[in-house]
PDB file of C-alpha atoms and ligand atoms in Angstrom:
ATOM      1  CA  UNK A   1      14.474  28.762  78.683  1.00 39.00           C
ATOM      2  CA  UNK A   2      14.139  32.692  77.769  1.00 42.00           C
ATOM      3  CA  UNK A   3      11.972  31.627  74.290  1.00 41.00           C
ATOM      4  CA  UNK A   4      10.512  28.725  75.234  1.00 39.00           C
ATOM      5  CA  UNK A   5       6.549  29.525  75.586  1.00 42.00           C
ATOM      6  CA  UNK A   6       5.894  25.695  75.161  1.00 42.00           C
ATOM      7  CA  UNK A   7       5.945  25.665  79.440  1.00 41.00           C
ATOM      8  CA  UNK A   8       3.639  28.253  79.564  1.00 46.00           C
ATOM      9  CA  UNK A   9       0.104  27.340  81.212  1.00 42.00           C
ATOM     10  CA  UNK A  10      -1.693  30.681  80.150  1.00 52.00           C
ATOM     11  CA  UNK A  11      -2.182  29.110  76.598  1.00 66.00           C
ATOM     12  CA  UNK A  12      -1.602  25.488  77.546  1.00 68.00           C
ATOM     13  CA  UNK A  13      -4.373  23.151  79.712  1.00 73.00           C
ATOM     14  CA  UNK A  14      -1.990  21.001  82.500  1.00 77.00           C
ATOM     15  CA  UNK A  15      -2.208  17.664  80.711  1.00 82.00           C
ATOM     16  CA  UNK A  16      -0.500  19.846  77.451  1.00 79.00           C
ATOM     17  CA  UNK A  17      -3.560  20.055  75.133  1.00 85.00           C
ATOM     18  CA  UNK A  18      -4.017  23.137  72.562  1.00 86.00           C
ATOM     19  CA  UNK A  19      -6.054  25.731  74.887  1.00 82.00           C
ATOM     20  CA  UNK A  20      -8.084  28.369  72.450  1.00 90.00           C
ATOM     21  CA  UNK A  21      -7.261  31.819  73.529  1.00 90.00           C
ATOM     22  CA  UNK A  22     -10.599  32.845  71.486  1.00 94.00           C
ATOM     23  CA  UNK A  23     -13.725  32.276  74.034  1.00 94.00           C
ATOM     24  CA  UNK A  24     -16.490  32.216  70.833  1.00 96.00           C
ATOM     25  CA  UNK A  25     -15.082  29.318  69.786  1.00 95.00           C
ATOM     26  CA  UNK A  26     -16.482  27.198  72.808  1.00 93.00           C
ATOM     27  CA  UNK A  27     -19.896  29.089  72.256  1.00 95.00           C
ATOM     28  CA  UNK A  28     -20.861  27.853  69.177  1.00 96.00           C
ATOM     29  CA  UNK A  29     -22.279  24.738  67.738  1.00 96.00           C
ATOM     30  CA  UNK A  30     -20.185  23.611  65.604  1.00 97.00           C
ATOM     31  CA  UNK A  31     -16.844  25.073  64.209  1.00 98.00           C
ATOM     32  CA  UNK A  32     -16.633  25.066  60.527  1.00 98.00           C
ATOM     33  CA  UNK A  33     -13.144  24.737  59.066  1.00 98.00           C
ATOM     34  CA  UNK A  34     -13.799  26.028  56.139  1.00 98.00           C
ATOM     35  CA  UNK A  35     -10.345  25.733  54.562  1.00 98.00           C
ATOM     36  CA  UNK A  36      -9.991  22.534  55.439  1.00 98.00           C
ATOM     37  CA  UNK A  37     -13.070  20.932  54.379  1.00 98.00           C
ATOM     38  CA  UNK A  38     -13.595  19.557  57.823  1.00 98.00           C
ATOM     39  CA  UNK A  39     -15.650  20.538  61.057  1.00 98.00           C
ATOM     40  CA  UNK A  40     -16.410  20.006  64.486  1.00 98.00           C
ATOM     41  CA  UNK A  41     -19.796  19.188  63.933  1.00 97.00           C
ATOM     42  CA  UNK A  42     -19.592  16.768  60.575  1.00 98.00           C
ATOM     43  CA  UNK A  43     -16.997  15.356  61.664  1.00 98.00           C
ATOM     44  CA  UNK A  44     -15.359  13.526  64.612  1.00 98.00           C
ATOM     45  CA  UNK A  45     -11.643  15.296  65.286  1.00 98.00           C
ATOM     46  CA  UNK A  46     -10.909  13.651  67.942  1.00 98.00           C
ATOM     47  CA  UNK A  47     -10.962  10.181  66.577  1.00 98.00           C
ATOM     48  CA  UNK A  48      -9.786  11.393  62.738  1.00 98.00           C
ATOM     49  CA  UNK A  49      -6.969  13.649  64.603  1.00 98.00           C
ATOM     50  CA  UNK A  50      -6.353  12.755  68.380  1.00 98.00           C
ATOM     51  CA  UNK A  51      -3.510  10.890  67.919  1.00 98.00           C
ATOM     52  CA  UNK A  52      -1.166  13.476  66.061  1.00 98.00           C
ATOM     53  CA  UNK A  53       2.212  14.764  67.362  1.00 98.00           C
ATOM     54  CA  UNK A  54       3.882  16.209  64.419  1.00 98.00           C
ATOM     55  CA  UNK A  55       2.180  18.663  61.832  1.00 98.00           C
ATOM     56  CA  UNK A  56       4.266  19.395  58.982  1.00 98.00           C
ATOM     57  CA  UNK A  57       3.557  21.975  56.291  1.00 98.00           C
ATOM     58  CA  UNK A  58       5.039  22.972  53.281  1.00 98.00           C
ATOM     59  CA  UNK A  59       4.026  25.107  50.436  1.00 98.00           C
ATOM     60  CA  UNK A  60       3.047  22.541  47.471  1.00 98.00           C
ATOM     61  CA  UNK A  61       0.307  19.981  47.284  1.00 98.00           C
ATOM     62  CA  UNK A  62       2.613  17.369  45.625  1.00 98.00           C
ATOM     63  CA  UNK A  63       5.173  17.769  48.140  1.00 98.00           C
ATOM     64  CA  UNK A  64       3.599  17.267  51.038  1.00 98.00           C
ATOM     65  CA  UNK A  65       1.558  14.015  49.513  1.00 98.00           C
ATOM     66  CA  UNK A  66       5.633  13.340  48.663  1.00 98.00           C
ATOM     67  CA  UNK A  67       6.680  13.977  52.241  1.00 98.00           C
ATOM     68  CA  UNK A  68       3.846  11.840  53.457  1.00 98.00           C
ATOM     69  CA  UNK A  69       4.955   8.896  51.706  1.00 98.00           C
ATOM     70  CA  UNK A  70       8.582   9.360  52.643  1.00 98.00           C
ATOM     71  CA  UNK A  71       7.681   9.239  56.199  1.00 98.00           C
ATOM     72  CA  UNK A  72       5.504   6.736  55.858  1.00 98.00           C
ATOM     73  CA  UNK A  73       8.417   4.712  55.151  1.00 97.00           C
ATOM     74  CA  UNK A  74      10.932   6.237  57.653  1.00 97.00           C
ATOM     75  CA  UNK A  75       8.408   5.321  60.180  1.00 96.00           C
ATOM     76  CA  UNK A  76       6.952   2.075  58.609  1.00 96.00           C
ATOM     77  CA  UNK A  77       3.597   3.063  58.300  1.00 94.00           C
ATOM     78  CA  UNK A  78       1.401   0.482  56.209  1.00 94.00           C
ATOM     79  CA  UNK A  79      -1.377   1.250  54.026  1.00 92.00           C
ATOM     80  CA  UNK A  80      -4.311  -1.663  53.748  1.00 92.00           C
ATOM     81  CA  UNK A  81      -3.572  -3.371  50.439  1.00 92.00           C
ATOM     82  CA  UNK A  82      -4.322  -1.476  46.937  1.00 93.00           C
ATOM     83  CA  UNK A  83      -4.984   1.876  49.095  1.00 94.00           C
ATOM     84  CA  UNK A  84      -3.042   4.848  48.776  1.00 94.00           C
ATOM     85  CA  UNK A  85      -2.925   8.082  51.418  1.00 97.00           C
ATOM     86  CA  UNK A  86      -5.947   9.974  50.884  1.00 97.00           C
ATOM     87  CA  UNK A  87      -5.918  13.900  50.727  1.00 98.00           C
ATOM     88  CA  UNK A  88      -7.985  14.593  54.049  1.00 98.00           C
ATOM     89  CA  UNK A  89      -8.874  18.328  52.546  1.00 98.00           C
ATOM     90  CA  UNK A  90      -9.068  17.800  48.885  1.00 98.00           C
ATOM     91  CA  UNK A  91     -13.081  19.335  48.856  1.00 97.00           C
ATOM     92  CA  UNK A  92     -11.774  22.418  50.304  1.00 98.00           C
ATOM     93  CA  UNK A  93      -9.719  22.848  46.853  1.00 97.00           C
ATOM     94  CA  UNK A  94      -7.376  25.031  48.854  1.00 98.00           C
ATOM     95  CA  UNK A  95      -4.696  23.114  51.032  1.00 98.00           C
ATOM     96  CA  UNK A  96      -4.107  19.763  50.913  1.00 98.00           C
ATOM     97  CA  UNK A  97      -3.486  17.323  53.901  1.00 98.00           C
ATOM     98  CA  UNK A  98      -2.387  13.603  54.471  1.00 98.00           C
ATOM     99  CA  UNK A  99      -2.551  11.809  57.985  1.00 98.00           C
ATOM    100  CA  UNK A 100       0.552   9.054  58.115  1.00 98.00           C
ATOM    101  CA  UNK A 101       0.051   7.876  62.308  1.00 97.00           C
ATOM    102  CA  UNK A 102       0.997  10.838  64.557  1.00 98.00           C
ATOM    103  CA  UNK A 103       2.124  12.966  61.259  1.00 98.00           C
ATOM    104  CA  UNK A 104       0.161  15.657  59.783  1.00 98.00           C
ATOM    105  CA  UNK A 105       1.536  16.858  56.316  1.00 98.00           C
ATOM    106  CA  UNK A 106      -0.335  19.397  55.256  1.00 98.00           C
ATOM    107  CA  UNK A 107       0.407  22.302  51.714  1.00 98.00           C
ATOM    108  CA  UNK A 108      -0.047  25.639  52.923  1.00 98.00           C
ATOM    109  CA  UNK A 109       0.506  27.779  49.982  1.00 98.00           C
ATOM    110  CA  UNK A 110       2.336  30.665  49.298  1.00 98.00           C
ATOM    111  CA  UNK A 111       3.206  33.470  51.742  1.00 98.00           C
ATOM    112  CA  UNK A 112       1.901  35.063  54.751  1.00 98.00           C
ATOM    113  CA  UNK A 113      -2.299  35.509  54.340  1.00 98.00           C
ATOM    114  CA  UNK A 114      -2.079  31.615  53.089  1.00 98.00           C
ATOM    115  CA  UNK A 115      -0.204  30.341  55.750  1.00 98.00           C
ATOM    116  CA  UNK A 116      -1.797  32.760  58.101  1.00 98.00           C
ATOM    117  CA  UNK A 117      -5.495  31.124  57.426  1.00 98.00           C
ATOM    118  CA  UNK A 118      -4.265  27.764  57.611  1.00 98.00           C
ATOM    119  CA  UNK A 119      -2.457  28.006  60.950  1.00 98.00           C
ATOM    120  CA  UNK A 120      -6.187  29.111  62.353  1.00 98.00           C
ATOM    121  CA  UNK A 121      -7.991  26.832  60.888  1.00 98.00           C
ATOM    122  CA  UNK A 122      -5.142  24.180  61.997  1.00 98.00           C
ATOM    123  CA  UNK A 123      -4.768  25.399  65.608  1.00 98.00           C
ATOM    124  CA  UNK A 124      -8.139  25.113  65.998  1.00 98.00           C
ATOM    125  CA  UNK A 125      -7.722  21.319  64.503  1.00 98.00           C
ATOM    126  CA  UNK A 126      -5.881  20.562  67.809  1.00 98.00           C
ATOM    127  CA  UNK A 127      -7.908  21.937  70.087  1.00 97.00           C
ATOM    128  CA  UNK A 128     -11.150  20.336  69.014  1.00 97.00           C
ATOM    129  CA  UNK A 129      -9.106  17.160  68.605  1.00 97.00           C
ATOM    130  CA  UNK A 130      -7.714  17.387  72.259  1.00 96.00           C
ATOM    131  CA  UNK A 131      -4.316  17.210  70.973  1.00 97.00           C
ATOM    132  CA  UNK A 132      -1.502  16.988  73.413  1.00 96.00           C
ATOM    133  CA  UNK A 133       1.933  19.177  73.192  1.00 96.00           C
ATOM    134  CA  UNK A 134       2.189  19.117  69.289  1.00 98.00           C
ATOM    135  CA  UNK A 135       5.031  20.428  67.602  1.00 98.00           C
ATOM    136  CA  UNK A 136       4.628  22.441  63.914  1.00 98.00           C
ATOM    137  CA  UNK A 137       7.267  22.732  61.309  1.00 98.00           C
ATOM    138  CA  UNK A 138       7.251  24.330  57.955  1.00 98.00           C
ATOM    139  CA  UNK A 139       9.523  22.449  55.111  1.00 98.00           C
ATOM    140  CA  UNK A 140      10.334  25.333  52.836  1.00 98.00           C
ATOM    141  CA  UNK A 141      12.393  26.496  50.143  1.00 98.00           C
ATOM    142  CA  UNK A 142      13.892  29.530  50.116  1.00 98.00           C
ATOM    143  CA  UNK A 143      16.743  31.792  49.018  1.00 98.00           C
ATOM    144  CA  UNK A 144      20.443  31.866  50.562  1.00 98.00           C
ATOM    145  CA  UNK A 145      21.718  34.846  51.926  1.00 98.00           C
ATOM    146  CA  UNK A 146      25.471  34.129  51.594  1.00 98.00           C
ATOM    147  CA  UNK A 147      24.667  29.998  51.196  1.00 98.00           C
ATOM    148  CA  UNK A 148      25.027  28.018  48.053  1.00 96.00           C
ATOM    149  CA  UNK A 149      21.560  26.100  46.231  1.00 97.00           C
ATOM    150  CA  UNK A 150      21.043  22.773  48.159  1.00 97.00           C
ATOM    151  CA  UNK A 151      21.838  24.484  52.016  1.00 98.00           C
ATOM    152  CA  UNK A 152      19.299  23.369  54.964  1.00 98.00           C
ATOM    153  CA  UNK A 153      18.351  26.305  57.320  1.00 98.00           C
ATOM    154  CA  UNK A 154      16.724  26.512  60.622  1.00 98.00           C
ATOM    155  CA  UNK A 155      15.212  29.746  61.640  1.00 98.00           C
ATOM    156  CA  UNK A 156      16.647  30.576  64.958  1.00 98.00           C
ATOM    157  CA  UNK A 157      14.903  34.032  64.545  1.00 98.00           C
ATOM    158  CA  UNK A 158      12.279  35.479  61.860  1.00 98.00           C
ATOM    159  CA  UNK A 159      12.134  39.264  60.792  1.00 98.00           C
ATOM    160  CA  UNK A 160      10.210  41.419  58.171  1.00 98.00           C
ATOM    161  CA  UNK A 161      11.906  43.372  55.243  1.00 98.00           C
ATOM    162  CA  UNK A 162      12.578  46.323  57.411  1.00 98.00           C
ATOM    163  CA  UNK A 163      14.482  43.478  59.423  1.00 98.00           C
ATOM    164  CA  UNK A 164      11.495  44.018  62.626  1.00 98.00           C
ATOM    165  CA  UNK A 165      10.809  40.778  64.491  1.00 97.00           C
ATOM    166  CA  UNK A 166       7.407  41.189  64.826  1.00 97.00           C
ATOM    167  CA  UNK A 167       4.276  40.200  63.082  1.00 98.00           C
ATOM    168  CA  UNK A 168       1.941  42.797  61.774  1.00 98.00           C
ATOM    169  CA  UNK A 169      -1.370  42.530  60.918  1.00 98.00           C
ATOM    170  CA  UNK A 170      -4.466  45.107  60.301  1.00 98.00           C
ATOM    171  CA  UNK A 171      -7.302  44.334  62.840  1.00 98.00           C
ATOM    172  CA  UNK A 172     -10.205  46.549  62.490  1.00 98.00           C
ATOM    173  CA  UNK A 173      -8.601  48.774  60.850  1.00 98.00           C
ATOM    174  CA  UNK A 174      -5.693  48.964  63.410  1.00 98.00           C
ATOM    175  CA  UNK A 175      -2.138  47.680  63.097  1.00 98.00           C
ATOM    176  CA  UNK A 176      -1.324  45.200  66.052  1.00 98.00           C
ATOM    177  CA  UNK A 177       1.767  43.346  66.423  1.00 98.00           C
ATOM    178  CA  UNK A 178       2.569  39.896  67.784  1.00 97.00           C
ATOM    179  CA  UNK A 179       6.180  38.807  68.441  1.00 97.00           C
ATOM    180  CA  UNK A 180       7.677  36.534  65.744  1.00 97.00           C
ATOM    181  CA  UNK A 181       9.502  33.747  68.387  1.00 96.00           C
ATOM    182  CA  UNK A 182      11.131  30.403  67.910  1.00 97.00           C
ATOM    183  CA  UNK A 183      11.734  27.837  70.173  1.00 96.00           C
ATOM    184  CA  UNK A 184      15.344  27.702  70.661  1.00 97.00           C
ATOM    185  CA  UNK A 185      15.649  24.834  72.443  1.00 97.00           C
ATOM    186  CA  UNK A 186      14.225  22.679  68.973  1.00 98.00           C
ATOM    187  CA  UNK A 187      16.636  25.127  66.607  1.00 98.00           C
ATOM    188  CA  UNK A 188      19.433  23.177  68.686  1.00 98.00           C
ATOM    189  CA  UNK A 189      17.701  19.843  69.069  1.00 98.00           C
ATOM    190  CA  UNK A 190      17.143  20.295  65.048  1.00 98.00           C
ATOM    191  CA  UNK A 191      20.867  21.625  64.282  1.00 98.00           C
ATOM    192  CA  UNK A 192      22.136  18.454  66.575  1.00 98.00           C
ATOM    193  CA  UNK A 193      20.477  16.220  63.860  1.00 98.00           C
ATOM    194  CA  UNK A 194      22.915  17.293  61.103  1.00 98.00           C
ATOM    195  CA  UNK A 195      25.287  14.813  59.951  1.00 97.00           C
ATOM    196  CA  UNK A 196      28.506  15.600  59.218  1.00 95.00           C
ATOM    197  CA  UNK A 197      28.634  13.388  56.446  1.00 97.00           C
ATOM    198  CA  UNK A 198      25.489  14.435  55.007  1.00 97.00           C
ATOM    199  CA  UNK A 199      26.108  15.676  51.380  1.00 97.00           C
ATOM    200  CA  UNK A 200      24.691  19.454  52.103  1.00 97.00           C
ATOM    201  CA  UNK A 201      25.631  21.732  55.262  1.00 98.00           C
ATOM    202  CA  UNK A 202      23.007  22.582  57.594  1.00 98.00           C
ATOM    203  CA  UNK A 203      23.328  26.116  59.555  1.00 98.00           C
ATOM    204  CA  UNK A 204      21.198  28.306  61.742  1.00 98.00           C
ATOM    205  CA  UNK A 205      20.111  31.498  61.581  1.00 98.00           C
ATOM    206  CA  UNK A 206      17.712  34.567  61.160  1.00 98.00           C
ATOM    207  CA  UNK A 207      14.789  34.424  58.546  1.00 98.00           C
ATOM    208  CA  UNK A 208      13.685  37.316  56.252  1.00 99.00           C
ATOM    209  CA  UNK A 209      10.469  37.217  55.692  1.00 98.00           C
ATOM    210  CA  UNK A 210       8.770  38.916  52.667  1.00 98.00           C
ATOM    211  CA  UNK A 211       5.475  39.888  51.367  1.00 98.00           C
ATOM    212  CA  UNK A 212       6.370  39.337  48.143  1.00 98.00           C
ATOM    213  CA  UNK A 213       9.023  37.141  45.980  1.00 98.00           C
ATOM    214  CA  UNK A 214       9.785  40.187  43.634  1.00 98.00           C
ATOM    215  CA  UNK A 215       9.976  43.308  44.345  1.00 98.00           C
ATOM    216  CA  UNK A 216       9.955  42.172  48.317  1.00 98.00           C
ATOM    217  CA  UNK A 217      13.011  40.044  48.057  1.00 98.00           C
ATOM    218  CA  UNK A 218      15.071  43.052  45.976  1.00 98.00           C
ATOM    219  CA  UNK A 219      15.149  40.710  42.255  1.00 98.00           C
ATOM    220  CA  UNK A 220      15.635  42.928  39.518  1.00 98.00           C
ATOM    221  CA  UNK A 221      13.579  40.037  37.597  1.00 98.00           C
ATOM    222  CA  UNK A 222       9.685  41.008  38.016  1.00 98.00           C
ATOM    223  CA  UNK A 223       7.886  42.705  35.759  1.00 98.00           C
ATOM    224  CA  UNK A 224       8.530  45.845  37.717  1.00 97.00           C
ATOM    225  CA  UNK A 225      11.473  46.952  39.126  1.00 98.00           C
ATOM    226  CA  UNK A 226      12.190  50.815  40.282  1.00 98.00           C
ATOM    227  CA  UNK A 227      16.089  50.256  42.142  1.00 98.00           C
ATOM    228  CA  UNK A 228      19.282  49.436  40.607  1.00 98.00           C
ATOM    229  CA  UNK A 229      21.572  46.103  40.712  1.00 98.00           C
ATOM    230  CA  UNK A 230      23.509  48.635  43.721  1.00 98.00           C
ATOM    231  CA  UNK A 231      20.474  49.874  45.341  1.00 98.00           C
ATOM    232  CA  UNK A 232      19.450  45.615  45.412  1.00 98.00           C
ATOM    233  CA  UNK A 233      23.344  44.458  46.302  1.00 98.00           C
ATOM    234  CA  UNK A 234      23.296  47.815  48.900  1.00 98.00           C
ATOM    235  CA  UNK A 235      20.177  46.187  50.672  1.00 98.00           C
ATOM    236  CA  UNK A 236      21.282  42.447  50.539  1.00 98.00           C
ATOM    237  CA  UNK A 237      24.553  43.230  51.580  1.00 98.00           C
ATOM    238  CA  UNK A 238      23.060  44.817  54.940  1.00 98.00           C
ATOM    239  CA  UNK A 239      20.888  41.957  55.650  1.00 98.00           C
ATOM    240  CA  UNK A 240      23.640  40.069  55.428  1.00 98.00           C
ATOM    241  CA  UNK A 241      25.261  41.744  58.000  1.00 98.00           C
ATOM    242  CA  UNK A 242      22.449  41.976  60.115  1.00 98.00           C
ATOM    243  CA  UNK A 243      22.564  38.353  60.415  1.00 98.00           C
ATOM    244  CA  UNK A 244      20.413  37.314  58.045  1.00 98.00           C
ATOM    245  CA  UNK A 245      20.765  33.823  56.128  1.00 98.00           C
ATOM    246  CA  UNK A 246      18.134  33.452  54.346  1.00 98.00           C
ATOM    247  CA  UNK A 247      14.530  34.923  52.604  1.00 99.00           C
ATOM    248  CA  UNK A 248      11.121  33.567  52.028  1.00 98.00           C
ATOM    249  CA  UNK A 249       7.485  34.412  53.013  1.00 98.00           C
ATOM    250  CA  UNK A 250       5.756  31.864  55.972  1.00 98.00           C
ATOM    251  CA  UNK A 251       8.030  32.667  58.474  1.00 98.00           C
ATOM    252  CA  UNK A 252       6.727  35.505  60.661  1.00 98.00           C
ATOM    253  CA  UNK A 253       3.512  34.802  60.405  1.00 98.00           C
ATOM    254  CA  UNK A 254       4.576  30.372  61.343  1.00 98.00           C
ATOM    255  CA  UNK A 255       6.516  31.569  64.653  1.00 98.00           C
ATOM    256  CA  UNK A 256       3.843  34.342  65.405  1.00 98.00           C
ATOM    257  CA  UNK A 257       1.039  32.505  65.393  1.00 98.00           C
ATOM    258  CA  UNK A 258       2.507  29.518  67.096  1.00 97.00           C
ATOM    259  CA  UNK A 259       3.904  31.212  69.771  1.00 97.00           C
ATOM    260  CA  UNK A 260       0.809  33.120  70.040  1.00 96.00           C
ATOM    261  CA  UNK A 261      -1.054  29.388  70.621  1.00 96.00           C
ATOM    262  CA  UNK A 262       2.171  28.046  73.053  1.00 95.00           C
ATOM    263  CA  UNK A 263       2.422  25.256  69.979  1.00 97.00           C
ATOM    264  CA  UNK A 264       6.155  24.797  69.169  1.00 97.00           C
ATOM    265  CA  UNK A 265       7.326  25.622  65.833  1.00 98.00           C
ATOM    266  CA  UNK A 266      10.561  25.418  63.628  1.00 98.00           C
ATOM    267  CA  UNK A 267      11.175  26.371  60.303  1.00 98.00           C
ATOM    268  CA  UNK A 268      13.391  24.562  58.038  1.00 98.00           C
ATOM    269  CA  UNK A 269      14.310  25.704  54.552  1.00 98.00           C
ATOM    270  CA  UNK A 270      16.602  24.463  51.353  1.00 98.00           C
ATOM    271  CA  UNK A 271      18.266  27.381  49.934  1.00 98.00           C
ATOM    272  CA  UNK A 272      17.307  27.501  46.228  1.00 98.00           C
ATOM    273  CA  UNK A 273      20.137  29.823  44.965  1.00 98.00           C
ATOM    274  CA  UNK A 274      21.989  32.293  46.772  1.00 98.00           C
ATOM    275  CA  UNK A 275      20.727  35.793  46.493  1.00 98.00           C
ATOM    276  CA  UNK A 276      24.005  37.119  46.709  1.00 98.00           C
ATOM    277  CA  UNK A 277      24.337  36.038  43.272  1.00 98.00           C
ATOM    278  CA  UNK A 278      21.568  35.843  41.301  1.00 97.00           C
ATOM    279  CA  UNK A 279      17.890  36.435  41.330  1.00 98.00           C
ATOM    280  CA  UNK A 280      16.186  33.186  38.708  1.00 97.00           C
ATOM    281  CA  UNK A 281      15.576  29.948  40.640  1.00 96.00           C
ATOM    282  CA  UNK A 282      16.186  27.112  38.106  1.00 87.00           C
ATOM    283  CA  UNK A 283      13.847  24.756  37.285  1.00 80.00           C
ATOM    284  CA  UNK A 284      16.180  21.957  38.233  1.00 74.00           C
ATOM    285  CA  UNK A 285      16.432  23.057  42.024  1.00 66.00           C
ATOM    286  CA  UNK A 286      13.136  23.011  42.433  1.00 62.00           C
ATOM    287  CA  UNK A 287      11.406  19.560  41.692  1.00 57.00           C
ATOM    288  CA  UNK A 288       7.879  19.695  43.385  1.00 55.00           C
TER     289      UNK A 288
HETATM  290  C1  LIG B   1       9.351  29.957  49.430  1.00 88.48           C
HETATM  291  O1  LIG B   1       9.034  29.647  48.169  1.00 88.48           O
HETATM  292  C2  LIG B   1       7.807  30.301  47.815  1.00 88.48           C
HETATM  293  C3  LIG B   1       8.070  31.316  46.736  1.00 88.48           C
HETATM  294  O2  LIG B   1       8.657  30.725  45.612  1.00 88.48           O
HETATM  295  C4  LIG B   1       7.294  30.887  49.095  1.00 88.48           C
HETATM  296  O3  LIG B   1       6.153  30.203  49.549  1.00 88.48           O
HETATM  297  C5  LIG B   1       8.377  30.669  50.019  1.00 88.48           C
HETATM  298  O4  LIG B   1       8.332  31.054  51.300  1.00 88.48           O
HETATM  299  N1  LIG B   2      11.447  31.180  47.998  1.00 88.48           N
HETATM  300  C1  LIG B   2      11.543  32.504  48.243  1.00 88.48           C
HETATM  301  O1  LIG B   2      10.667  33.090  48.894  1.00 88.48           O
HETATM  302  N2  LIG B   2      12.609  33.171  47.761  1.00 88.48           N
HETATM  303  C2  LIG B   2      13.560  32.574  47.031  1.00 88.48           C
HETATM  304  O2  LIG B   2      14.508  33.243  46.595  1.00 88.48           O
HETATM  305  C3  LIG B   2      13.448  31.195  46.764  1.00 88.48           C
HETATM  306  C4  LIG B   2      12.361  30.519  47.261  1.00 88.48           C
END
């Protein structure tokens, strides 16, 4: 499978657990994860996280504690009486996480640096906890390229505003680049979960990915704007035909970084609105 870096033993140990490709981590004493409120020293990963296969994040607190519940019924996960799921990182004040058996569901905030701390501090999660052959997905929102409010897309590809599939990121000063890939094989296995008689329509495609939600995206609705309705129509209309579906601001930085780890990743997104036709997200699409 061309994409598939899953297979690949440089960043994978045989029996499938999360190999560090960063050599200090092994020479320290104890790993803080900072972001997390959790460490490798005050606490014992293994036992609190051994166990997980799935690690779902999402960019609100509430929704993920939502999401954790609503698995926690899919999969009929029982609480001790009177208890309710505990937020695992709620001293770090930053992200919020929620253990329901082999799930993770976890808030990573908005856009790139947010997501982009989290998925170290997260990768690093499942290597101290010896975790075998997860699998990461974002649950996102985002806005429809050509697709009504209410669509479900699955990244098959993710690109930046100037439509490059790469991630880039100053180190040291220096601009490197790491390429932005998806599993392919889990965009089908995802797509062949769609139900024709579910009430929505569920597509594939590629991902913009933007460092911002105004200006980045093209609205004419932030407090600046220096481009016209046809300069922002002009743009959209060539991302459209460029293949891309949709636009939000994990993406790049969520296949990047998990490809960069051999974890595999999706990304799955609700269309808010579609772009095409407006630029204000209503209040009533977006509940938590
Ligand atoms: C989708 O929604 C957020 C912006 O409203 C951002 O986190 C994203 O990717
Ligand atoms: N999230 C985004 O990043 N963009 C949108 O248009 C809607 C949600």
């Amino acid at each position: 499978e061309e994409d598939c870096v899953a297979g690949d033993e440089t960043v994978r140990y045989p029996d499938g657990s999360v190999r560090l490709r960063n050599p200090n981590i092994e020479l320290m004493d104890q790993d803080i994860l900072y972001h997390l409120a959790l460490g490798s020293g005050s606490h014992d990963l293994v036992e609190m996280f051994g166990d997980v296969k799935f690690v779902c994040m999402g960019g609100t607190p509430k929704r993920m504690e939502q999401f954790a519940y609503n698995i926690m019924a899919e999969i009929g996960h029982k609480l001790p009486c009177g208890t309710t799921l505990q937020d695992i990182s709620q001293f770090s004040y930053r992200y919020s996480m929620y253990k329901v058996g082999p799930v993770l569901s976890i808030s990573h905030g908005m856009g790139i640096p947010s997501v982009g701390i989290l998925l170290h501090e997260v990768i690093k999660l499942m290597y101290h906890a010896k975790v075998h052959d997860p699998v990461f997905f974002r649950i996102g929102t985002c806005g429809g390229i050509g697709y009504e409010g209410g669509t479900v897309i699955i990244s098959d590809d993710a690109v930046d505003g100037a439509l490059r599939n790469v991630f880039e990121l100053l180190v040291l000063g220096k601009s490197i680049q790491r390429p932005a890939k998806f599993d392919k094989r889990l965009v089908r296995e995802l797509k062949g979960l769609a139900d024709p008689e579910d009430p929505y329509d569920t597509v594939t495609g590629k991902t913009m990915c933007t460092y911002d939600f105004y200006e980045g995206q093209g609205r004419l609705d932030g407090a600046f704007c220096d481009f016209t309705e046809a300069d922002k129509m002009e743009y959209l209309e060539n991302i459209y035909k460029a293949g891309v579906v949709n636009i939000e601001m994990e993406s790049l930085a969520f296949a990047a970084l998990t490809h960069q780890a051999g974890i595999k990743a999706a990304v799955v997104c609700v269309t808010l609105l579609d772009r095409l036709k407006g630029d204000q997200v209503n209040h009533d699409n977006q509940r938590c």
